[in-house]
Coordinates of C-alpha atoms and ligand atoms in Angstrom, one line a residue:
M493 CA -0.1 0.0 0.0
K494 CA 1.2 3.3 -0.8
E495 CA 0.1 6.8 0.4
L496 CA -0.1 10.3 -0.7
Q497 CA -0.5 12.9 2.1
I498 CA -1.4 16.5 1.8
K499 CA -1.0 18.2 5.4
N500 CA -2.2 21.7 6.1
L501 CA -1.3 23.0 2.6
H502 CA -1.2 26.5 2.0
V503 CA -0.4 27.9 -1.3
S504 CA 0.3 31.4 -2.7
V505 CA 0.6 32.9 -6.4
T506 CA 2.2 36.1 -7.1
T507 CA 1.3 38.2 -10.2
E508 CA 2.1 41.4 -11.6
E509 CA -0.6 44.2 -11.6
Q510 CA 0.0 47.3 -13.1
G511 CA 3.8 46.7 -11.7
Q512 CA 2.9 46.1 -8.6
N513 CA 3.2 42.2 -7.1
I514 CA 0.0 40.8 -5.5
T515 CA 0.3 37.4 -3.5
K516 CA -2.8 36.1 -2.9
E517 CA -3.5 33.0 -1.0
I518 CA -5.4 30.2 -2.8
L519 CA -5.0 27.0 -0.8
T520 CA -6.0 28.0 3.1
G521 CA -5.2 24.6 4.7
V522 CA -6.3 21.5 2.5
N523 CA -5.8 18.1 4.4
L524 CA -6.0 14.7 2.2
T525 CA -4.7 11.3 2.5
I526 CA -5.1 8.8 -0.7
K527 CA -3.7 5.3 -0.2
T528 CA -3.3 3.2 -3.4
G529 CA -6.8 1.0 -3.7
E530 CA -9.0 4.3 -3.6
I531 CA -10.4 6.3 -5.7
H532 CA -11.3 10.3 -4.3
A533 CA -12.9 12.8 -6.0
I534 CA -13.2 16.5 -5.4
M535 CA -15.6 18.5 -6.4
G536 CA -16.1 22.4 -6.2
P537 CA -17.1 25.7 -7.5
N538 CA -14.8 27.2 -10.6
G539 CA -11.7 29.3 -8.7
T540 CA -11.8 27.6 -5.6
G541 CA -8.4 26.2 -6.1
K542 CA -8.8 22.5 -7.2
S543 CA -6.2 23.0 -10.2
T544 CA -4.0 24.6 -8.0
L545 CA -4.1 21.7 -5.8
S546 CA -3.6 19.1 -8.6
Q547 CA -0.3 21.4 -10.1
T548 CA 1.5 22.1 -6.5
I549 CA 1.5 18.4 -6.2
M550 CA 2.9 17.8 -9.1
G551 CA 5.3 20.4 -8.2
N552 CA 4.6 23.5 -10.7
S553 CA 6.8 26.4 -9.3
A554 CA 4.7 29.0 -10.0
Y555 CA 2.4 27.8 -6.8
H556 CA 4.0 28.6 -3.7
I557 CA 3.6 26.7 -0.6
T558 CA 3.6 28.6 2.4
K559 CA 2.7 26.5 5.1
G560 CA 2.2 22.4 5.3
D561 CA 3.4 19.5 3.4
I562 CA 2.9 17.1 1.0
L563 CA 4.4 13.8 1.9
L564 CA 4.4 10.3 -0.4
N565 CA 4.8 7.2 1.9
G566 CA 5.9 9.2 4.8
N567 CA 8.5 11.2 3.1
S568 CA 8.1 14.7 1.9
I569 CA 8.3 15.6 -1.6
L570 CA 8.5 19.1 -1.4
D571 CA 11.9 19.2 -2.7
M572 CA 11.5 17.3 -5.7
P573 CA 11.3 18.4 -9.2
V574 CA 8.4 17.6 -11.5
D575 CA 10.3 14.7 -13.3
E576 CA 11.2 13.2 -10.3
R577 CA 7.9 13.3 -8.8
A578 CA 6.8 11.4 -11.9
R579 CA 9.4 9.1 -11.3
Q580 CA 8.3 8.3 -7.9
G581 CA 4.7 7.5 -9.3
L582 CA 2.3 10.8 -9.5
F583 CA 1.0 11.3 -12.6
L584 CA -1.0 14.4 -13.5
A585 CA -3.5 14.7 -16.3
M586 CA -4.0 18.3 -16.8
Q587 CA -7.0 20.3 -17.3
Y588 CA -5.3 22.0 -20.5
P589 CA -2.9 19.5 -21.6
A590 CA 0.1 21.3 -23.4
E591 CA 1.5 20.7 -27.3
I592 CA 4.7 19.9 -28.1
Q593 CA 6.3 19.5 -30.9
G594 CA 8.9 17.2 -32.6
I595 CA 7.7 14.6 -30.2
T596 CA 5.6 11.7 -31.0
N597 CA 2.9 10.2 -28.7
A598 CA 4.6 7.0 -29.1
E599 CA 7.9 8.4 -28.3
F600 CA 6.6 10.4 -25.2
L601 CA 5.1 7.4 -24.0
R602 CA 7.9 5.2 -23.9
T603 CA 10.5 7.4 -22.7
A604 CA 8.2 8.3 -19.9
I605 CA 7.9 4.5 -19.1
N606 CA 11.4 3.7 -18.9
A607 CA 11.9 6.9 -17.2
R608 CA 10.5 4.7 -14.4
R609 CA 12.3 1.7 -14.8
S610 CA 15.6 0.5 -14.2
S611 CA 18.2 0.1 -17.0
K612 CA 18.0 -3.6 -16.5
N613 CA 14.1 -3.3 -16.6
Q614 CA 13.5 -1.2 -19.7
M615 CA 10.8 -2.0 -21.7
G616 CA 11.4 -3.3 -25.0
V617 CA 10.1 -2.4 -28.2
R618 CA 7.9 -5.5 -29.0
E619 CA 6.3 -5.1 -25.1
F620 CA 5.5 -1.5 -25.7
I621 CA 3.7 -2.1 -28.9
Q622 CA 1.8 -4.9 -27.7
E623 CA 0.9 -3.0 -24.6
L624 CA -0.2 0.3 -26.9
D625 CA -2.6 -1.8 -28.8
K626 CA -4.1 -3.5 -26.2
N627 CA -4.8 0.3 -24.5
L628 CA -5.8 1.7 -27.9
K629 CA -8.3 -0.5 -28.2
L630 CA -9.8 -0.5 -24.7
L631 CA -9.7 3.4 -25.1
D632 CA -11.5 3.0 -29.2
M633 CA -8.4 5.4 -30.3
N634 CA -7.0 5.0 -33.8
E635 CA -3.4 3.9 -34.3
S636 CA -2.4 7.4 -35.9
M637 CA -2.9 9.2 -32.8
T638 CA 0.4 7.7 -31.5
E639 CA 2.6 8.9 -34.7
R640 CA 1.6 12.2 -34.5
Y641 CA 3.3 14.7 -32.1
L642 CA 1.9 15.1 -28.8
N643 CA -1.1 16.8 -28.6
E644 CA -0.4 19.0 -31.4
G645 CA -3.6 19.6 -33.3
F646 CA -5.7 17.0 -31.3
S647 CA -9.1 18.0 -30.5
G648 CA -10.5 18.7 -26.9
G649 CA -11.8 15.3 -26.7
E650 CA -8.8 13.6 -28.4
K651 CA -6.5 15.4 -25.9
K652 CA -8.5 13.9 -23.1
R653 CA -8.3 10.3 -24.3
N654 CA -4.6 10.9 -25.0
E655 CA -4.4 11.7 -21.5
I656 CA -6.1 8.4 -20.2
L657 CA -3.9 6.4 -22.8
Q658 CA -0.9 7.8 -20.9
L659 CA -2.3 7.2 -17.8
L660 CA -2.8 3.2 -18.9
M661 CA 0.5 3.0 -20.6
I662 CA 2.5 4.7 -17.7
K663 CA 0.9 3.3 -14.7
P664 CA 1.3 5.2 -11.8
N665 CA 0.8 4.8 -8.4
F666 CA -1.4 8.1 -8.1
A667 CA -3.2 9.7 -10.9
L668 CA -4.5 13.3 -10.6
L669 CA -7.4 13.9 -13.3
D670 CA -8.2 17.1 -13.5
E671 CA -11.5 17.8 -15.4
I672 CA -11.3 14.9 -17.6
D673 CA -14.5 15.0 -18.6
S674 CA -14.6 18.5 -19.7
G675 CA -15.9 19.1 -22.9
L676 CA -16.6 15.3 -23.7
D677 CA -19.8 14.0 -25.2
I678 CA -21.1 11.0 -23.1
D679 CA -19.3 8.7 -25.4
A680 CA -16.1 9.8 -25.2
L681 CA -16.8 10.2 -21.4
Q682 CA -17.6 6.5 -21.0
V683 CA -14.7 5.7 -23.0
V684 CA -12.4 7.9 -20.2
A685 CA -14.5 6.4 -17.5
K686 CA -13.5 2.5 -18.7
G687 CA -9.9 3.5 -19.0
V688 CA -9.5 4.9 -15.8
N689 CA -12.0 1.7 -14.2
S690 CA -9.9 -0.5 -16.1
M691 CA -6.7 1.1 -13.6
R692 CA -8.4 0.1 -10.2
N693 CA -6.5 -2.1 -8.3
Q694 CA -4.4 -2.3 -5.0
E695 CA -1.3 -0.4 -6.4
F696 CA -3.4 2.4 -8.0
G697 CA -5.1 5.5 -6.4
A698 CA -6.6 8.7 -8.1
L699 CA -7.7 11.7 -7.3
I700 CA -10.4 12.9 -9.5
I701 CA -10.9 16.6 -10.0
T702 CA -14.4 17.7 -11.6
H703 CA -17.0 20.6 -11.2
Y704 CA -19.9 18.2 -12.2
Q705 CA -21.2 15.0 -10.6
R706 CA -21.8 13.3 -14.1
L707 CA -18.5 12.0 -14.2
L708 CA -18.9 10.4 -11.1
N709 CA -21.8 8.1 -12.7
Y710 CA -19.2 6.4 -14.1
I711 CA -16.4 6.2 -12.4
V712 CA -17.4 5.9 -8.7
P713 CA -15.4 7.5 -5.9
D714 CA -14.6 5.9 -2.8
V715 CA -14.7 9.3 -0.9
V716 CA -16.0 12.5 -2.4
H717 CA -14.6 15.9 -1.3
I718 CA -16.1 19.3 -1.4
M719 CA -13.8 22.0 -1.6
M720 CA -14.7 25.6 -1.2
G721 CA -12.4 29.1 -0.5
G722 CA -9.1 26.9 -1.0
K723 CA -9.8 24.0 1.7
I724 CA -12.1 20.8 2.3
V725 CA -15.4 21.8 3.9
K726 CA -16.9 18.1 3.8
S727 CA -16.0 14.6 3.1
G728 CA -18.5 11.7 2.4
D729 CA -18.8 8.6 -0.1
A730 CA -20.7 8.9 -3.5
E731 CA -23.9 10.1 -1.8
L732 CA -22.6 13.3 -1.2
A733 CA -22.0 14.1 -4.8
K734 CA -25.4 13.5 -5.6
K735 CA -26.8 15.7 -2.4
L736 CA -24.2 18.0 -3.8
E737 CA -26.1 17.8 -7.7
N738 CA -29.5 18.6 -5.9
E739 CA -28.4 21.3 -4.0
G740 CA -25.8 23.1 -5.3
Y741 CA -22.3 24.7 -3.9
A742 CA -24.7 27.7 -2.2
G743 CA -26.8 25.5 -0.9
L744 CA -24.2 23.4 0.7
R745 CA -22.2 26.7 1.6
D746 CA -25.5 28.0 3.6
E747 CA -25.9 24.5 5.0
L748 CA -22.2 24.4 6.2
G749 CA -22.4 28.3 7.4
L750 CA -19.5 29.3 5.5
D751 CA -18.6 32.6 4.5
I752 CA -17.6 32.3 0.9
D753 CA -18.2 33.8 -2.6
L754 CA -18.7 31.7 -5.2
V755 CA -17.7 33.0 -8.4
D756 CA -20.4 31.6 -11.1
E757 CA -22.9 29.7 -9.3
A758 CA -26.0 28.9 -11.5
Ligands
LIG2062 N1 -1.0 30.6 -11.9 C1 -1.5 31.6 -11.7 N2 -1.3 32.8 -11.1 C2 -2.6 33.6 -10.6 N3 -3.5 33.3 -10.4 C3 -3.3 31.8 -10.3 C4 -2.8 31.0 -10.9 N4 -3.6 29.4 -10.9 C5 -4.8 29.9 -10.2 N5 -4.8 31.0 -9.8 C6 -6.1 31.7 -9.1 O1 -6.3 30.9 -8.3 C7 -7.6 30.9 -8.1 C8 -8.0 29.5 -8.1 O2 -7.7 28.9 -9.3 P1 -8.0 27.2 -9.7 O3 -7.2 26.3 -8.7 O4 -7.7 27.2 -11.5 O5 -9.7 26.7 -9.4 P2 -10.3 25.7 -10.2 O6 -9.4 24.9 -10.6 O7 -11.2 25.3 -8.2 O8 -11.4 26.7 -10.9 C9 -8.1 31.7 -9.0 O9 -8.6 32.9 -8.3 C10 -7.2 31.8 -10.3 O10 -7.7 32.7 -11.1
LIG2063 MG1 -9.4 24.0 -12.5

């Protein structure tokens, strides 16, 4: 069993506005523990810090940790650069995946897989192709996608599927899946869910970040956390997501007596 622990995490970003540096605290004390074998979901209104949390866990240096810690199997990872975190078994599927010119999808995947393996245990071409074929079928993806440059000219839906292909190929211990459902039609959503569900095992844990409950009908989480105002304000089982769907973020906020502005709650 492996464990990812977020302890009292406070995160700020500094931006420049009209020549002045403005520092804003975004995460205001996040506590969260995910073990392999578990799927957790974080739901929350726009602008509440969900993407900030996933970027900070992965080590994006734009996000400044002012307090708290992130532990992987009991050891702090705060000093590790992004690539080291990936080697240690963390994976981030981003809300807006980057395009990388000059590297094909297949090259990227094999490099990423082998970066996590010892030099004696590198994945050979044959095994790689077998794995790739199997996962392309599972995700109903065209083989030609893997020979294209990473995410270049991919549609929104193709990018999301491709992130799930990376997940299936790289087999991380912990996946942070940020809005993998955004912009997907129902068929693509089901394919993405099938991919994530196929990963469910005792060596794998996930944090699914979503604004809407819909995805959680297909990937049923063990634990649901609601994030508002930069911290987790309530945790529960899958029923909590359904309750939220009925009551809305504003309803839950009022029920909990929180003094938080919601940016664009319908
Ligand atoms: N790199 C950044 N620079 C400046 N502000 C940021 C940055 N990332 C996030 N923010 C701000 O932090 C808040 C939380 O953003 P985000 O984590 O993207 O929220 P969510 O994913 O929950 O919608 C927002 O007010 C956003 O504008
Ligand atoms: Mg976000």
